[in-house]
Tab-separated table of C-alpha atoms in Angstrom:
chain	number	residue	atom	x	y	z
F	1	UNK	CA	-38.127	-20.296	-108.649
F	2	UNK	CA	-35.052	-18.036	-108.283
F	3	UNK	CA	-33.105	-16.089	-110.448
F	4	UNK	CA	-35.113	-18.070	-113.775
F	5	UNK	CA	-35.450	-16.263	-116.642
F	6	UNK	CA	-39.280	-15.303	-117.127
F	7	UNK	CA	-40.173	-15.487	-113.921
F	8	UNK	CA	-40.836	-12.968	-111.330
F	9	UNK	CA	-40.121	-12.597	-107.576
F	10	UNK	CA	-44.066	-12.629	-106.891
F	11	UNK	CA	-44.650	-16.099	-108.481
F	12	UNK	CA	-44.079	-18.372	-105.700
F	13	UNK	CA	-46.366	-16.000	-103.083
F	14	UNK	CA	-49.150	-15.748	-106.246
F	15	UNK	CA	-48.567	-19.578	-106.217
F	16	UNK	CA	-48.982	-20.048	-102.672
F	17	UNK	CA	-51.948	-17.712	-102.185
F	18	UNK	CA	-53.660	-18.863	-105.128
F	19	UNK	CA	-53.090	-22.576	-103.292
F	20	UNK	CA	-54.396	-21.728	-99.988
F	21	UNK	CA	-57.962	-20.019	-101.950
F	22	UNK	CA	-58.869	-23.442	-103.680
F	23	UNK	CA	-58.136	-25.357	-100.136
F	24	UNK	CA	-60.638	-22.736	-98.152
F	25	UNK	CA	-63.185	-23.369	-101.113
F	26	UNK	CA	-63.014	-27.256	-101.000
F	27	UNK	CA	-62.378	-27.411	-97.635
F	28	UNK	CA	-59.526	-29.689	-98.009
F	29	UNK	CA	-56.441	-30.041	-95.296
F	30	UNK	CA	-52.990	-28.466	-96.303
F	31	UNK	CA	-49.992	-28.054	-94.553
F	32	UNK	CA	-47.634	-25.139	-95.139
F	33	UNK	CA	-44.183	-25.349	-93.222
F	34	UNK	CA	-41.843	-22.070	-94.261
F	35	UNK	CA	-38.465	-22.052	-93.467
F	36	UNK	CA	-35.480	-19.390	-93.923
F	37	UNK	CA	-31.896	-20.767	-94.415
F	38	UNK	CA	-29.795	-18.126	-92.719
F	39	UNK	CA	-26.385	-19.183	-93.220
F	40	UNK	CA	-23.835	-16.176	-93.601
F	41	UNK	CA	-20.843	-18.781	-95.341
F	42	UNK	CA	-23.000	-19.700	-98.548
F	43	UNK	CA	-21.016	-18.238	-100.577
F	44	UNK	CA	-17.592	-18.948	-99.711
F	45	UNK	CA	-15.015	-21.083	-101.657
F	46	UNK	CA	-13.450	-23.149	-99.181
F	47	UNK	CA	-10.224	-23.980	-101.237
F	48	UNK	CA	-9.227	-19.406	-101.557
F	49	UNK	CA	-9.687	-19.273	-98.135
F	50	UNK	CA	-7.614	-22.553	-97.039
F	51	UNK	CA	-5.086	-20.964	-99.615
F	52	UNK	CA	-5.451	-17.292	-97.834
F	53	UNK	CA	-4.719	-18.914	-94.469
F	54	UNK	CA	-1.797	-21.436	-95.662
F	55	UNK	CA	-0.376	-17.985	-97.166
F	56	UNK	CA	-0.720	-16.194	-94.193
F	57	UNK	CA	0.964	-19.578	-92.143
F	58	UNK	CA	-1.688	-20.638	-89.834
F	59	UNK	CA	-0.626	-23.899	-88.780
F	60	UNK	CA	-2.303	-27.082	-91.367
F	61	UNK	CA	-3.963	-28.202	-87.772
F	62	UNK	CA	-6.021	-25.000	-87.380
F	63	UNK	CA	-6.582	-24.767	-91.239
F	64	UNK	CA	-8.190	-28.010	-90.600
F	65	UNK	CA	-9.667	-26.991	-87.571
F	66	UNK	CA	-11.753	-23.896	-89.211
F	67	UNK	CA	-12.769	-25.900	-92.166
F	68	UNK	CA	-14.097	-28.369	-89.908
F	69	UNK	CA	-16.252	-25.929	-88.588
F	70	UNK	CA	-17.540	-23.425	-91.165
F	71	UNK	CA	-18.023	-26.127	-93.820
F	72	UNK	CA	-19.772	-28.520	-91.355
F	73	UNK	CA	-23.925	-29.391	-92.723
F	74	UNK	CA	-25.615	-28.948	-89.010
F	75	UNK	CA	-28.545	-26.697	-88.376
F	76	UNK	CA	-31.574	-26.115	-86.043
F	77	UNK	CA	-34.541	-25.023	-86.047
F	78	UNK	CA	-36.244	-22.091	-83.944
F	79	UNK	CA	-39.603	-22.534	-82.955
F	80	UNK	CA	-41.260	-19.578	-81.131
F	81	UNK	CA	-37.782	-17.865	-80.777
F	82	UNK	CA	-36.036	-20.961	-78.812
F	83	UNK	CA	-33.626	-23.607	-81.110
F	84	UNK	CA	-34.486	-27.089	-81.093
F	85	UNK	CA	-31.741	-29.899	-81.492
F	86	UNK	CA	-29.033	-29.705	-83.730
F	87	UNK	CA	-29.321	-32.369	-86.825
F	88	UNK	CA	-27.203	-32.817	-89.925
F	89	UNK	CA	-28.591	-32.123	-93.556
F	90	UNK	CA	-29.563	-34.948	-95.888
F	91	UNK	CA	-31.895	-35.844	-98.440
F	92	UNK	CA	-33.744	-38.734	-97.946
F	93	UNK	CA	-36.805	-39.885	-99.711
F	94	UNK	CA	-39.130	-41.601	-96.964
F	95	UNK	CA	-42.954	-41.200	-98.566
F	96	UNK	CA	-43.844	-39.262	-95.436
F	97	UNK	CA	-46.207	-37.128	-97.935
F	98	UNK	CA	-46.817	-36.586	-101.518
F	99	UNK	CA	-47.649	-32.973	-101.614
F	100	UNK	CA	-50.856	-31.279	-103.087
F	101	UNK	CA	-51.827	-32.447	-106.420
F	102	UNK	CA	-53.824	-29.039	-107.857
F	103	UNK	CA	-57.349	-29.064	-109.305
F	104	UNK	CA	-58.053	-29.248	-113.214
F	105	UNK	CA	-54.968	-31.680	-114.037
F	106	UNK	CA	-52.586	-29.340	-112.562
F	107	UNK	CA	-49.388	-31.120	-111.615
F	108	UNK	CA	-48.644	-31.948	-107.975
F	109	UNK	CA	-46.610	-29.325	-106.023
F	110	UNK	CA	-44.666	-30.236	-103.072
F	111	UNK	CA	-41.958	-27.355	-102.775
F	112	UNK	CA	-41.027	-23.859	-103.598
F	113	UNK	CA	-37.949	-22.366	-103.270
F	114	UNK	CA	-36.328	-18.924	-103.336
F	115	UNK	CA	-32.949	-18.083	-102.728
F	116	UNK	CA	-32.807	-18.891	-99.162
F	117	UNK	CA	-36.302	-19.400	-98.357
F	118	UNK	CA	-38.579	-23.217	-98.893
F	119	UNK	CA	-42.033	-23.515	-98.452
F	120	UNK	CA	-43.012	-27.033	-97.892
F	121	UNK	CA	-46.200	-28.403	-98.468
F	122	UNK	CA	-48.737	-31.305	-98.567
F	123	UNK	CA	-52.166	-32.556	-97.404
């Protein structure tokens, strides 16, 4: 949903609320799982700063050493205010739902994304 032209930053919440007034009606089961992406190096390129810190002669080992670290996929999650595990990114398609197919041949909607933000859902 972000930065599209023709769309506006309220579609996704319009989408969402309009979502959650249909399952109240029918009385169907929904899950809604938000999630904010806070990563402060999104958007860095990698091969400037390498170049930056070859120019300014940091050893190739610590080059290697800081690219390790701020380019490295790992996250966790905080639930209540305390992190859980840490667990590396991927995308893996395992059928664990199908998301919420929407009433009156509407097509089925499973995601939405903004910028840094995802709202996951299914029944």
């Amino acid at each position: 949903m972000a930065f599209l032209a023709g769309r506006y930053i309220l579609d996704g919440p319009l989408v969402i609320s309009e979502i959650m007034s249909w399952e109240r009606r029918t009385g169907r089961d929904l899950f809604l799982f938000k999630t904010d992406f806070e990563k402060a190096y999104d958007n860095v390129n990698w091969e400037f700063l390498l170049s930056i810190m070859s120019q300014m002669s940091f050893p190739k080992r610590w080059c290697k050493w800081i690219y390790g670290v701020v380019s490295s996929a790992r996250s966790s999650v905080l639930v209540n205010g305390s992190p859980t595990f840490e667990f590396d990114y991927s995308k893996v398609k395992i059928g664990a739902f199908d998301g919420v197919i929407l009433p009156n041949g509407g097509p089925k909607l499973s995601h939405l994304l903004y910028a840094d933000d995802a709202i996951i859902l299914g029944e």
